[in-house]
Coordinates of C-alpha atoms in Angstrom, one line a residue:
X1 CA 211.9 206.4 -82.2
X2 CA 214.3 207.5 -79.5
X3 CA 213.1 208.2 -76.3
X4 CA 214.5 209.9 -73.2
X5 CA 213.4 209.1 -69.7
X6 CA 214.4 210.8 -66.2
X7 CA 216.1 208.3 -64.1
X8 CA 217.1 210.8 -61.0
X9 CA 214.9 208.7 -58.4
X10 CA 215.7 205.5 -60.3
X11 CA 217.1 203.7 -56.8
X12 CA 214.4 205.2 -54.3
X13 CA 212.5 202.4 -52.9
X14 CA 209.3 202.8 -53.0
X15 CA 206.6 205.4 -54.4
X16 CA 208.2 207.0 -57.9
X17 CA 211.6 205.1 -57.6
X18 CA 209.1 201.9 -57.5
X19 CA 207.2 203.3 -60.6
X20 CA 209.9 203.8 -63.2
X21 CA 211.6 200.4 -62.7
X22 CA 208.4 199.3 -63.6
X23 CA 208.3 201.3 -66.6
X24 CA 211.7 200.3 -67.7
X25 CA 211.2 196.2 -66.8
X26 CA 207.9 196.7 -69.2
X27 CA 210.1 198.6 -71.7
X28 CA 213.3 196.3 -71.5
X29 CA 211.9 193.6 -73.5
X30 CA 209.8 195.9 -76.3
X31 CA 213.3 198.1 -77.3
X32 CA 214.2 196.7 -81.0
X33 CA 215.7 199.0 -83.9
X34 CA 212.5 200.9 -84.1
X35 CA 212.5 201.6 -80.9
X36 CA 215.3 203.1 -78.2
X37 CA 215.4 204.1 -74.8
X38 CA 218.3 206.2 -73.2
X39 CA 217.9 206.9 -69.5
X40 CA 219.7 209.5 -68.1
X41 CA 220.7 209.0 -64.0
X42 CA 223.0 210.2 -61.4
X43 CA 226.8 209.5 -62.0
X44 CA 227.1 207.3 -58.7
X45 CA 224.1 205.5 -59.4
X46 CA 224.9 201.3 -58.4
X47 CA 225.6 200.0 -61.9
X48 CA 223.7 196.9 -61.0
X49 CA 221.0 198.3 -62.7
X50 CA 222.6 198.5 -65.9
X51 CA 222.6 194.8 -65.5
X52 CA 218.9 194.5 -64.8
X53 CA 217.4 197.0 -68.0
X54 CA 220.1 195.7 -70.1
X55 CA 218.6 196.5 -73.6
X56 CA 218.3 200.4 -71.8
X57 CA 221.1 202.9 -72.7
X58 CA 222.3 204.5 -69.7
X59 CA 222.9 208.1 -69.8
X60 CA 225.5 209.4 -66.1
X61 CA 225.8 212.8 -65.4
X62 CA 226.8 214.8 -62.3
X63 CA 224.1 214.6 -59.5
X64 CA 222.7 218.0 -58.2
X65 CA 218.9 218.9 -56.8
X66 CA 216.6 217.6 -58.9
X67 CA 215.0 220.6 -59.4
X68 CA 217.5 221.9 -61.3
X69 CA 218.3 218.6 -63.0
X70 CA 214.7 218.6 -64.8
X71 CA 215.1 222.6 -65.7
X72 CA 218.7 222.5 -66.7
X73 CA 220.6 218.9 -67.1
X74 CA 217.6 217.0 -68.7
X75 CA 217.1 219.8 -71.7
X76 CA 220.7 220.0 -72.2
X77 CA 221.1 216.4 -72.4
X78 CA 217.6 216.3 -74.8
X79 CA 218.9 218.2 -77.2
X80 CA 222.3 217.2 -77.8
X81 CA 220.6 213.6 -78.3
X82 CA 217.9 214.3 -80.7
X83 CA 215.6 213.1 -79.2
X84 CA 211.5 212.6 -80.4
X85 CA 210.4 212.2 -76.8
X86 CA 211.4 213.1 -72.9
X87 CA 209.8 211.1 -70.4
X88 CA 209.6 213.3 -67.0
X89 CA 208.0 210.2 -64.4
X90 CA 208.2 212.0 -61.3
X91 CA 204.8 214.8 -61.4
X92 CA 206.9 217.2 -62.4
X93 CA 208.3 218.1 -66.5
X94 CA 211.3 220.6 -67.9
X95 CA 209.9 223.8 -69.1
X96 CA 212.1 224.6 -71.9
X97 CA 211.2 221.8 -74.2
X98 CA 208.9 221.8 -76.7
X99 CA 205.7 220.5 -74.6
X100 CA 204.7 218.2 -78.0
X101 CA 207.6 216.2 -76.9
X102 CA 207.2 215.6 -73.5
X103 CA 205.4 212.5 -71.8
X104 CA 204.9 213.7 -68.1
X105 CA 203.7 211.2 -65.2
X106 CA 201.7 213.2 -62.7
X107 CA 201.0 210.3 -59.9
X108 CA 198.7 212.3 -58.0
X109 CA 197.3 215.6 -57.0
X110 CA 198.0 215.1 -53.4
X111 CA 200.9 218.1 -53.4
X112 CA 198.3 220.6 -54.3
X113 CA 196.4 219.6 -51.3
X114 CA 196.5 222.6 -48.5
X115 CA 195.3 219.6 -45.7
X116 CA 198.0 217.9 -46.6
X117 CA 200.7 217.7 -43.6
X118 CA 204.2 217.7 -45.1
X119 CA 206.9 215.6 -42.6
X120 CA 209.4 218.3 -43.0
X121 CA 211.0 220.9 -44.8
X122 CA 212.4 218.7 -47.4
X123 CA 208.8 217.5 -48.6
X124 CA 207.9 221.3 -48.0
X125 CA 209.8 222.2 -50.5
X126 CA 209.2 219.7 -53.0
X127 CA 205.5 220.1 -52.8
X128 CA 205.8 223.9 -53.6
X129 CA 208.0 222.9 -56.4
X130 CA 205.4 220.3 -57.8
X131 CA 202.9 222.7 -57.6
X132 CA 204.5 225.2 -59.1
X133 CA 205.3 223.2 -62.1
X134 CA 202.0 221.5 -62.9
X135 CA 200.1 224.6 -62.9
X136 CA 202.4 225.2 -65.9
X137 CA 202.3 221.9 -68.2
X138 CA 200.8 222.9 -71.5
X139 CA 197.8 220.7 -72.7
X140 CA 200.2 220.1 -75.6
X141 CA 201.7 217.9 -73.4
X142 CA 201.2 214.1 -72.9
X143 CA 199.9 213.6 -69.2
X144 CA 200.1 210.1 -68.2
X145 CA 198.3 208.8 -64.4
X146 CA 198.5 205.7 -62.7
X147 CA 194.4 205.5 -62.0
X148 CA 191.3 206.7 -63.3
X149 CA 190.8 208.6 -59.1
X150 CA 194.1 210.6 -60.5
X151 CA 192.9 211.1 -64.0
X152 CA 189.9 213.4 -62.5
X153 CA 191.4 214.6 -59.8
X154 CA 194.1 215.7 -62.6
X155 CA 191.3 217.5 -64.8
X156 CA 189.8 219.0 -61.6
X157 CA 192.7 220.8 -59.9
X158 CA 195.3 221.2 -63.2
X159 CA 192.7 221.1 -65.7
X160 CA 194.9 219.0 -67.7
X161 CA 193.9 215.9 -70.0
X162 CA 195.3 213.1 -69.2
X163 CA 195.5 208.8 -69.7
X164 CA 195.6 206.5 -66.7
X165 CA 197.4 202.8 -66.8
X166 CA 197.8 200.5 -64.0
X167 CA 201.6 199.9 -63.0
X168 CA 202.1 195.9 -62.0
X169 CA 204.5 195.7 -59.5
X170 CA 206.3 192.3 -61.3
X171 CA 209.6 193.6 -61.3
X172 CA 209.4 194.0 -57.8
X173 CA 208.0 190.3 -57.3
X174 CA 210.8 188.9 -59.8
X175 CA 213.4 190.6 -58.3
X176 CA 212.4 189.0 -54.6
X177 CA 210.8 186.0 -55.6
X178 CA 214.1 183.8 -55.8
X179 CA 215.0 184.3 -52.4
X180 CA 211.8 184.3 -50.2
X181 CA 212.1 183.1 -46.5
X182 CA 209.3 180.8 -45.1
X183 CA 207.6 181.5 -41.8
X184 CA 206.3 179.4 -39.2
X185 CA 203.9 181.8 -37.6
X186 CA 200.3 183.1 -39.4
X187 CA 200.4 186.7 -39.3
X188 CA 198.0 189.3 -40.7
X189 CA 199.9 192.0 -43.2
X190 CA 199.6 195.6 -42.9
X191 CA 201.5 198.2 -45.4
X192 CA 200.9 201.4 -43.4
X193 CA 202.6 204.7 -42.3
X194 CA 203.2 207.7 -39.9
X195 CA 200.7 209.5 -42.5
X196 CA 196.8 209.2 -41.1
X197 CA 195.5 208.7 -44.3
X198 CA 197.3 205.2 -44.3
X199 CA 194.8 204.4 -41.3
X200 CA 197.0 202.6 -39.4
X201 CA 196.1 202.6 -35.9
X202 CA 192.9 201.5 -36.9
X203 CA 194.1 198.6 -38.2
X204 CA 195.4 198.0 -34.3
X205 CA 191.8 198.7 -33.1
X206 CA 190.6 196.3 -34.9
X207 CA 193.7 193.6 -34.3
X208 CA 193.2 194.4 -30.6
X209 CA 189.6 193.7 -30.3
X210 CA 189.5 190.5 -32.2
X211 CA 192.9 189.3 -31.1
X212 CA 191.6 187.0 -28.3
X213 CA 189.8 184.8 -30.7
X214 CA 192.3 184.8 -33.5
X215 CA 195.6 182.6 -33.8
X216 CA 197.3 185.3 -36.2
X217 CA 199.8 188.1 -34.9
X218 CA 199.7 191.6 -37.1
X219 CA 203.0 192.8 -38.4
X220 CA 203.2 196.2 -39.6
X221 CA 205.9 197.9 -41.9
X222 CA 206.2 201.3 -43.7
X223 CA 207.3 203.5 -41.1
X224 CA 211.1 203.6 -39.1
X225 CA 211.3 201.8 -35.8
X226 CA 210.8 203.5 -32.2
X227 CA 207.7 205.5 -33.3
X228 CA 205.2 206.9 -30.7
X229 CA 202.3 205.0 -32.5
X230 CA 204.8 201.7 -31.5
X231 CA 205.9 202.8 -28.3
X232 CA 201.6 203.5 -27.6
X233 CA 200.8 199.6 -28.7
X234 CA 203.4 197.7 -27.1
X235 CA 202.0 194.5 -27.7
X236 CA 203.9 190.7 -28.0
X237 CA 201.3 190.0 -31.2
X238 CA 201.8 192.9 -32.5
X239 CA 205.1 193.1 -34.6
X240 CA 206.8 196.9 -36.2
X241 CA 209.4 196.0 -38.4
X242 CA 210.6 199.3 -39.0
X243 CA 212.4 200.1 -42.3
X244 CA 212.7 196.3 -44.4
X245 CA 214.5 195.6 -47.9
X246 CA 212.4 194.5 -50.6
X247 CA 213.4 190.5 -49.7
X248 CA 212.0 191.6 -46.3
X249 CA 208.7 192.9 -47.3
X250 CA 208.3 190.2 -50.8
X251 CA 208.4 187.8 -47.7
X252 CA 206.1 189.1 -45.3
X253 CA 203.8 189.0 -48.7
X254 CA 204.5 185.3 -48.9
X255 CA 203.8 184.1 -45.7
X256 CA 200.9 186.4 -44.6
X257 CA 197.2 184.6 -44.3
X258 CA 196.1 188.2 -45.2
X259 CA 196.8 191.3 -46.7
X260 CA 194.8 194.4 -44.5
X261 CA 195.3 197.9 -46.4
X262 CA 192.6 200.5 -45.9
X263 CA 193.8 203.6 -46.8
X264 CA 191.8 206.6 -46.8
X265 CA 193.5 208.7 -50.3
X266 CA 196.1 207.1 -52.7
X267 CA 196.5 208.3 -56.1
X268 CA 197.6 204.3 -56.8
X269 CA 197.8 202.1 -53.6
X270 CA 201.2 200.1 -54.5
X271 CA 200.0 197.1 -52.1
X272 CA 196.9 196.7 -53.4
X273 CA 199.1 195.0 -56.5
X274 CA 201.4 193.8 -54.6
X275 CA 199.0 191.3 -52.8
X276 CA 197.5 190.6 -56.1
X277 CA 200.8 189.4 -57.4
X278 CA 201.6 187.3 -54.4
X279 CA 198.2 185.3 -54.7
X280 CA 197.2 186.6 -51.2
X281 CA 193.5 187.3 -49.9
X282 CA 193.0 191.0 -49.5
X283 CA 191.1 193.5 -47.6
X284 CA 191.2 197.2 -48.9
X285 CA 188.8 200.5 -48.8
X286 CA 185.4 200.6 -51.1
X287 CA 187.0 203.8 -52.2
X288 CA 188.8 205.1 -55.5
X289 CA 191.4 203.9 -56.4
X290 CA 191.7 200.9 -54.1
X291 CA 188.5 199.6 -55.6
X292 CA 189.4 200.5 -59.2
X293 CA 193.0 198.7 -58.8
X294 CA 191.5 195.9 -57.0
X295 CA 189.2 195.1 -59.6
X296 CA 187.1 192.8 -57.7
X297 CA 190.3 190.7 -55.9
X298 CA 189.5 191.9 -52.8
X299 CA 187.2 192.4 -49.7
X300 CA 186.2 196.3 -49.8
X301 CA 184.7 197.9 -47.0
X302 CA 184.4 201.3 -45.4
X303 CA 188.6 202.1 -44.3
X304 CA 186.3 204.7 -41.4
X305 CA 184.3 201.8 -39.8
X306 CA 186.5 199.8 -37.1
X307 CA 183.5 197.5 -36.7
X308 CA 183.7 196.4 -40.8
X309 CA 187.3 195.6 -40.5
X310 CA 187.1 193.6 -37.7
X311 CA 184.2 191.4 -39.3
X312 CA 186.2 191.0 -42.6
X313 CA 189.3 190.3 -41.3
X314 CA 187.2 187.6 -39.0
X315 CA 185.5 186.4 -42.6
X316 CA 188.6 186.1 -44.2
X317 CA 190.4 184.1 -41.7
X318 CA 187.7 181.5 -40.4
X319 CA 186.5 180.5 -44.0
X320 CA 188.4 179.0 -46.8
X321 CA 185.9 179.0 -49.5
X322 CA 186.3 183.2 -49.3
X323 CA 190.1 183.1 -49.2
X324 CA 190.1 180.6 -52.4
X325 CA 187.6 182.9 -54.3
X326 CA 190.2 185.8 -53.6
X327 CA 193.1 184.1 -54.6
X328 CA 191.3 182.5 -58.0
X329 CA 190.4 186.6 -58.4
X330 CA 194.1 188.0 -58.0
X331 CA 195.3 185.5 -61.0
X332 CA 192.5 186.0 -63.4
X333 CA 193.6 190.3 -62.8
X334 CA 197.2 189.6 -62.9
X335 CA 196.0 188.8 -66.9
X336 CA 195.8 192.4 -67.1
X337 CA 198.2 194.1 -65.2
X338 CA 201.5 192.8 -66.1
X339 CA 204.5 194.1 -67.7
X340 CA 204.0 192.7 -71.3
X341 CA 200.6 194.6 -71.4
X342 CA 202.3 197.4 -70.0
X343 CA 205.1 197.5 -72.1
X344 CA 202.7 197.2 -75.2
X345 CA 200.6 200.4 -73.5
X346 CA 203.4 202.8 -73.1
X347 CA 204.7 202.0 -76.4
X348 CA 201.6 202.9 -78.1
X349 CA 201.4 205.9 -76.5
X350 CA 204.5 207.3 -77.5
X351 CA 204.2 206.6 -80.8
X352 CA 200.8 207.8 -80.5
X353 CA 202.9 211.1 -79.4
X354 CA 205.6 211.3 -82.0
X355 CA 204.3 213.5 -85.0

């Protein structure tokens, strides 16, 4: 079985570039003579990554939008390779190949979404292309999701079937792991954004009100440096660290006393895993698909009540019996979501595929 996966966003940091290293790291170890994967990427890309998905053939063509890469580059490329299966992992599929072939990831529905504020014109456009494109996936088609929340919301707005499997994040913690730095200070973690729905100043609300009677600063990443939201809390306890690497931010993971992530709408909720694979106590929203992902590793509560968050953070920190129950939690789901059973997942699924 030969399979063809879209690496366009293979060197984006987070959100879908995050997602298909995953993939390939679960792949990289289950490719034997059966079983092949080519992945077809930007000319320029940084051949390090050749190095890290060795057992992955690597594909280089010229880089234009990607747009036009999935309608025009990836078919060409498909059929000159004979290949049984295209991968498309970014929401989005080519058109022009036989839909019985094609495995398409659609993350979330959140593009579709006319509340939904778009930061510019670049994300403008992308969403109109998104939707444009998933309103025309066959139901031939393979449709894979990253949460059960996604899987209805998929069925709902696209009417399209689909499978959901959680993506671990342990590429991401191998990749950091060997070089962590230590920290002297106790600090509370908080993965948010210039987005509302990441519900970030109300993660300051709550800091602010308890912060007399804690010993623990809040640092905050996920957003650039000199925003008005950091400029509005100016606050010595209160640390932005504007754009990180991934060393950076594996860190901050090891050395937090807590991770706080009450979102209010993700189709997946990266650091939701990302605390579970770092061992660390966690508070997140009783919503889907934080409380699906989280699967009982965590501290849920309403992300729309200040009050709740200050009590749980306040629970977490002053007792030790609930931060050892939490961390017993995250290794008993980290059985689960890793990329061996990941690996073993996908593969079954496109051979499930392949007629």
């Amino acid at each position: 079985m030969n399979i063809l996966i879209d690496g366009y966003y293979l060197d984006k940091k987070r959100g879908m570039g995050r997602y298909l290293q995953e993939v390939l790291y679960a792949l990289n170890y289950q490719i034997n003579d059966s079983f092949n994967v080519s992945l077809i990427v930007p000319e320029k890309l940084d051949p390090i990554y050749e190095e890290k998905f060795n057992n992955i053939n690597f594909i280089r063509a010229r880089k234009i939008p990607h747009p036009m890469w999935e309608q025009y580059t990836i078919p060409s490329f498909f059929k000159k390779g004979q290949y049984d299966l295209l991968h498309s992992p970014y929401n989005t599929t080519t058109l022009s190949i036989n839909p019985e072939k094609v495995v398409v990831t659609i993350h979330d529905t959140m593009f579709l979404d006319k509340k939904h504020k778009n930061s510019g014109v670049y994300q403008w456009i992308g969403n109109k292309y998104r939707s444009f494109i998933t309103k025309r996936i066959s139901p031939k088609a393979t449709v894979i999701t990253v949460s059960k929340e996604s899987q209805i919301s998929i069925k709902d707005k696209l009417n399209l079937n689909s499978k959901s499997y959680h993506t671990p994040v342990d590429f991401f913690y191998d990749s950091v792991s060997s070089n962590l730095s230590e920290s002297s200070s106790a600090f509370i973690y908080h993965i948010g954004g210039l987005s509302s729905h990441k519900n970030t100043e109300r993660v300051i609300n709550a800091f602010n009100d308890i912060k007399d009677i804690i010993k623990e600063d809040l640092i905050i990443s996920g957003m650039p440096s000199g925003t008005a939201l950091e400029k509005k809390y100016s606050n010595p306890r209160i640390k932005f660290t504007g754009w990180i690497s991934e060393y950076e931010m594996g860190s901050l993971y090891n050395n937090a006393e807590l991770i706080v992530f009450p979102s209010l709408y993700e189709g997946y909720g990266l650091p939701v895993i990302e605390a579970i694979r770092f061992g660390k106590p966690l508070i997140t929203s009783d919503i889907n698909p934080m409380k699906e992902i989280s699967r009982g590793a965590a501290i849920l509560i309403n992300p729309k009540s200040t009050e709740e968050l200050k009590k749980s953070i306040l629970k977490v920190l002053s007792n030790d019996d609930v931060k050892d129950a939490l961390v017993k939690k995250t290794r008993e789901v980290r059985e689960k979501v890793n990329s061996r059973e990941f690996g073993v997942e996908l593969i079954n699924m496109y051979r499930g595929q392949v007629k």
